[in-house]
Amino acid sequence: MAIFTKAEDLFGLFNQSVGGDAIEGGQPGYETRRFFQPKVGLDAIVKNPTYLDTTEDEYPTDVVTYSDRRQILGTITLNNRDWWENSNYDKTSFQPYLTDDKKIVFNQQVIEDGNGDKIIVNEDRDKSDFFKFSIDAAPFVINPNTDEIIRLDRYYDKDIDTEKYNLATEGKINYYIYPRSDARTPAGNIDTFKSKGKKTDAGENAFDRYARNPNSTRGYHLFHLDWGDGTPLEHIRETKVLEGNTLLEHVYEKPGFYTIKGVVMAFDGSKIGCWEKFETNFLLNSSPNYDVDLYDYENFATIGGINNDSVLVKSATDIIGINPLTFDDKKSSVKLVENINLLDRLNLYNFLTKIDHTILNKYLSDFDDYTKEITDEPGPMMMDGEIIGCLDPQALNYDPNAERDITVGSICDYGLTLRIVAPNLGSDAPNFHIDLYLVTDEEGMLGSIPEDEPYYLDSPKVLQGQFNVSNPDGYDGTLTLPIGAKNPSYVIGRKLAYQQALEEDWINYDAIDNNSTKKTVQTNPTNSSNKTTNITKSQLLNAKRILIGVRAPETGGGQGSQTTVAVESFSFDVEAVPHSSEDAQALGRNLPILSSNNVNNIYDNVSADRSDDPYEIQYSTYVHPTLGNISLRNTMVGSDGYLTGWFYKLGQQLPVNEFGNRQRTGVASDWVITKDKMNFLELDISELQDAGATNENGLNGTYNINFNLTYTQSGGGSTGNITGP
Amino acid sequence: MAKIHNGIVNNKLKDSLKDSGLNDFDLATTKMYKGVKPMFEHLGFKSSTFDKPNEQTYWKNHIPSDFNYFNLSGVKTRVVEVDGDVGVSKGAKTSRESYREIFIDENEEQVWDDGYYYPVLPRLNKFGVFDEEVDVTLYGGENPPITNLDEQDEDLILNLDFNDSDTDGIIDKSDKMKVKYNNDFELKLDENLRLFNSTDSEPDLIEDDDLEQAF
């Protein structure tokens, strides 16, 4: 029960006035959908624009059948918004209502929509999301005793919903217009009854957001409002900017079915971005004060009666085209009365049915649906015809209700999912992390080998704090060693040591994370959902490599209680996850061909240290072009300020390089390389079958990759090793 | 499954007003009760004994409309022959013709012929005058429902009050029903093709002449 507080709050109160979620069909395999909303007179089978068996540009949304043929109440946005200039044309003055920026809209054109109907579109509509909208509205009255909002776009029964019926009568009504999301298909036609969310921007009513600049005329403007009761049009010379708190009012003098019509346009301050026409159908019941009383009593006794010769009977029959003297209906037809307000027609029918129902045979189609009792149950399923779907039980999207596949090709989806499952090691076991790295950049995770510092300089080297002729004791001179001079800080043999210890393409453990998508499962997680994770078909096929590593938990505890956990081995088994259908289970499944290899070149904490062999030396003298032999210095002044370095074995001589130097390789034994080898498996998917059609022995569906893990645990006050399962 | 609407056009009342024209009639006390109210209760009798046909006091055990006092035992006529000397001593005397006189035998029980019980009357004396007042208690009380315009009964759901000058004043004295006096009127369509009642409704006068009443 919605309670009225203030107009600003109305945006959050109203459900979609007509339509919503389909109660039958609607999935892509169904050609149609059924919308059932008896309170508004809606029970219709509507074509499904997402139906699979349509051509690429076909998006049908038209109604196939109306099972409830009462007037549908509620607000709809019209499929064809018509030329703007037609809406803006004043037929009485032959002039446009609006002028200047709102007089015309450029770049309008006629297109054929998804139903094959001709509609008008304008190019600017695609330039902003604000230009794509539909209109919903709520005509309502407020219960003076409870402040309950009584929607008028609902059928109320005088005996079942007596209070609402009596309040939803002629008099003053409130009318609230608000935006909903665009309901048009890519072909432009509106899917009228489908569920549409409220149109917001940054969480606020789009009306408010678009009109938030008080110095601009930008906003959604209401134009050409027709209350449907013969009163003059409103907002035709001056449009009204709609906001979240805009609440319109109108007084209806008579009860009846009414249609409010109007146009809402999105105006960006200089031009019209788009516009939509809307209609709101609602019903005002007759109050006790209404002077046309046609004996609409349910529970009554009468003294006296109604004679066929009465003026009442004669005038009633005469209005609908029946001969008042003979009750002859030769000249009557529903067509003749269709412009009479529906409630007046129904009242006439209701009255004349009591006089003699046989005289209304020609009008039965006009009121038959208003004689039926309406329930909130939709009754038997109405969807018929063939249901499109995937017939292959092996496929991911197998539909047991499907009767056929699409006409051309197949809609079956044979995607593949690997579900990684951590082993169950028991609740007391350590929590191992099994990491699957879907490598995206193989080069990026390779470890680097630092280059040696060359024995001879390949580029000039500037040294500060050297001998200065002008200040011989100051050692504040600058000396530039030329190309080819011996490098006072040469480092050689280190690269050779790396190469011998790691090989060229070693993988830096620390670099894997940044060059992979990591998926982790845990053997004993706090949250049980972390025991499994999925790898999709596309993730699998797009991975450059798939590396699998196991991390033991961090060792913890204090002195004497520290435990050490080590992984002894781990492997995996592959298991098909049955489809839900019994048919699928009976068919059996191909297993993916997956193997694994140990990866032996992943290292962590790699570093190089000089071995005991090199020893520190003073740098040899340098033959200065003008000063002759001079000693190179470090930046210290005094007798200890001689530049020192390390003596490395020279190793082999390399060919002359581009700088004319013949460098030396050094020897690996001058260095000690330390590293932690990390145990990894690599998943080999090179033999994996195509994830495709069953009849080609492909793979479909979900497969478990069940990991097995053994480990040892020592310390923590216990002796010996504990081996996991 | 819940019913949410009965339909705007009520098929259950189809033809309910067919051939119901009844335009020239007199109307008197009009009452409607909840449930069945037997006639003996309308007449004011309290005991169902009065509703048993084999009982003498059965409410319908009343004399036919063609009965008169001569159907009452002890009331009869007798012939008076030509009189003799009537005590006139002088002048011419014209003897009277014989004639019949009503004779009430005060020694007889005075019951109705054929076993009819009602109306129960006091004894007539020989002069044709009731010796006592009529005992209305034998008829179901002094103001039985059938004639009581101010009846109070929980089951009474309609009690039209015509005690006014025109039809606008007709009300239900039980205050349980809405009473509406309908006149014939003409329907028309206005410029918006909406129905309207083109006849000014005026109340009719209620006849207050006793001689023109229904009974």
XYZ file of N, CA and C in Angstrom, chain A residues 75-150:
228
model
N -0.299 3.305 -18.730
C 0.352 4.250 -19.631
C 1.295 3.527 -20.569
N 1.190 3.855 -21.823
C 2.106 3.292 -22.809
C 2.741 4.437 -23.610
N 3.943 4.173 -24.081
C 4.591 5.081 -25.017
C 4.265 4.584 -26.414
N 3.827 5.481 -27.258
C 3.372 5.056 -28.583
C 4.549 4.612 -29.441
N 4.289 3.605 -30.250
C 5.355 3.079 -31.106
C 5.830 4.126 -32.098
N 4.890 4.798 -32.719
C 5.265 5.808 -33.710
C 5.141 7.200 -33.091
N 6.255 7.851 -32.927
C 6.238 9.182 -32.308
C 5.773 10.250 -33.293
N 5.638 9.884 -34.567
C 5.125 10.771 -35.602
C 6.132 11.911 -35.873
N 5.940 12.606 -36.964
C 6.776 13.765 -37.246
C 6.580 14.793 -36.139
N 7.635 15.408 -35.713
C 7.528 16.429 -34.669
C 6.587 17.543 -35.105
N 6.694 17.891 -36.363
C 5.910 19.017 -36.863
C 4.415 18.708 -36.829
N 4.051 17.437 -36.922
C 2.624 17.089 -36.800
C 2.112 17.364 -35.394
N 2.928 17.020 -34.406
C 2.511 17.296 -33.023
C 2.462 18.798 -32.772
N 3.329 19.523 -33.451
C 3.471 20.956 -33.192
C 2.551 21.804 -34.066
N 1.648 21.164 -34.764
C 0.807 21.892 -35.714
C -0.547 22.211 -35.104
N -0.877 23.488 -35.100
C -2.166 23.938 -34.582
C -3.152 23.981 -35.742
N -4.082 23.029 -35.733
C -5.009 22.914 -36.856
C -5.974 24.089 -36.922
N -6.142 24.768 -35.825
C -7.089 25.891 -35.840
C -6.469 27.155 -36.430
N -5.164 27.336 -36.197
C -4.532 28.561 -36.692
C -3.611 28.302 -37.876
N -3.440 27.046 -38.204
C -2.507 26.649 -39.287
C -1.082 27.128 -38.998
N -0.752 27.237 -37.752
C 0.577 27.690 -37.338
C 1.134 26.688 -36.328
N 2.440 26.678 -36.156
C 2.993 25.805 -35.114
C 2.688 26.362 -33.731
N 2.488 25.458 -32.789
C 2.301 25.903 -31.412
C 3.604 26.508 -30.886
N 4.699 25.754 -31.061
C 5.990 26.163 -30.523
C 6.837 26.744 -31.645
N 7.620 27.727 -31.319
C 8.451 28.372 -32.332
C 9.919 28.291 -31.903
N 10.746 29.012 -32.617
C 12.185 29.092 -32.327
C 12.820 27.692 -32.325
N 13.522 27.391 -31.229
C 14.289 26.139 -31.191
C 13.415 24.894 -31.171
N 12.153 25.100 -30.841
C 11.275 23.938 -30.719
C 10.301 23.828 -31.890
N 10.542 24.626 -32.894
C 9.593 24.650 -34.007
C 9.711 23.391 -34.864
N 10.927 23.040 -35.191
C 11.127 21.887 -36.056
C 12.274 21.038 -35.519
N 12.348 19.832 -36.029
C 13.459 18.933 -35.697
C 14.101 18.502 -37.003
N 15.424 18.631 -37.047
C 16.130 18.255 -38.264
C 16.415 16.753 -38.264
N 16.702 16.279 -39.473
C 17.168 14.903 -39.667
C 16.193 13.859 -39.136
N 14.926 14.068 -39.424
C 13.949 13.015 -39.151
C 13.820 12.152 -40.391
N 13.515 10.901 -40.171
C 13.301 10.036 -41.320
C 12.320 8.925 -40.955
N 11.768 8.326 -41.991
C 10.851 7.207 -41.799
C 11.645 5.924 -41.922
N 11.471 5.043 -40.966
C 12.089 3.729 -41.081
C 11.017 2.662 -40.893
N 11.367 1.462 -41.317
C 10.473 0.335 -41.083
C 10.963 -0.375 -39.843
N 10.108 -0.474 -38.831
C 10.568 -1.027 -37.556
C 10.529 -2.551 -37.562
N 10.810 -3.117 -36.422
C 10.896 -4.570 -36.300
C 9.593 -5.299 -36.500
N 8.496 -4.572 -36.517
C 7.198 -5.175 -36.813
C 6.773 -4.929 -38.251
N 7.627 -4.217 -38.977
C 7.272 -3.877 -40.348
C 6.437 -2.620 -40.456
N 6.287 -1.902 -39.354
C 5.522 -0.658 -39.380
C 6.445 0.517 -39.666
N 5.872 1.563 -40.230
C 6.647 2.772 -40.526
C 6.628 3.682 -39.285
N 7.790 4.075 -38.852
C 7.876 4.997 -37.714
C 8.885 6.098 -38.034
N 8.801 7.146 -37.246
C 9.699 8.284 -37.436
C 10.846 8.199 -36.425
N 12.059 8.406 -36.893
C 13.209 8.508 -35.983
C 13.997 9.760 -36.363
N 14.751 10.269 -35.404
C 15.630 11.396 -35.711
C 17.057 11.034 -35.314
N 18.006 11.571 -36.039
C 19.395 11.165 -35.854
C 19.928 11.531 -34.475
N 19.504 12.653 -33.944
C 20.060 13.106 -32.668
C 19.750 12.162 -31.516
N 18.787 11.326 -31.711
C 18.396 10.433 -30.613
C 19.554 9.572 -30.135
N 20.465 9.254 -31.021
C 21.587 8.387 -30.640
C 22.715 9.145 -29.958
N 22.585 10.455 -29.838
C 23.704 11.235 -29.318
C 23.744 11.335 -27.799
N 22.704 10.952 -27.140
C 22.707 11.036 -25.676
C 21.762 9.991 -25.115
N 22.146 9.429 -23.986
C 21.257 8.481 -23.312
C 19.998 9.163 -22.800
N 20.106 10.466 -22.545
C 18.916 11.195 -22.081
C 17.824 11.215 -23.153
N 18.231 11.014 -24.406
C 17.248 11.076 -25.491
C 16.510 9.741 -25.677
N 16.946 8.732 -24.936
C 16.314 7.413 -25.082
C 15.522 7.122 -23.812
N 14.230 7.187 -23.919
C 13.392 7.043 -22.731
C 12.004 6.576 -23.153
N 11.274 6.126 -22.194
C 9.843 5.920 -22.398
C 9.128 6.596 -21.230
N 7.855 6.769 -21.394
C 7.081 7.520 -20.405
C 6.105 6.597 -19.691
N 6.088 6.730 -18.393
C 5.072 6.051 -17.593
C 4.375 7.131 -16.749
N 3.232 6.807 -16.249
C 2.490 7.809 -15.474
C 1.536 7.105 -14.526
N 1.110 7.844 -13.536
C 0.171 7.293 -12.556
C -0.911 8.320 -12.270
N -2.123 8.087 -12.772
C -3.254 8.899 -12.330
C -3.742 8.319 -11.001
N -3.980 9.151 -10.039
C -4.374 8.609 -8.736
C -5.166 9.624 -7.926
N -5.856 9.096 -6.929
C -6.474 9.929 -5.910
C -5.920 9.465 -4.565
N -6.151 10.258 -3.557
C -5.615 9.940 -2.240
C -6.761 9.678 -1.285
N -6.694 8.557 -0.617
C -7.700 8.249 0.393
C -7.582 9.275 1.524
N -8.607 10.081 1.741
C -8.485 11.165 2.730
C -8.308 10.651 4.160
N -8.666 9.407 4.393
C -8.554 8.886 5.759
C -7.191 8.268 6.040
N -6.607 7.651 5.017
C -5.359 6.908 5.248
C -4.182 7.450 4.453
N -4.415 8.394 3.572
C -3.396 8.907 2.650
C -2.900 7.848 1.676
N -3.625 6.751 1.575
C -3.233 5.722 0.619
C -3.437 6.243 -0.798
N -2.492 5.898 -1.650
C -2.608 6.278 -3.056
C -3.489 5.254 -3.773
N -4.551 5.724 -4.372
C -5.463 4.859 -5.112
C -5.229 5.110 -6.592
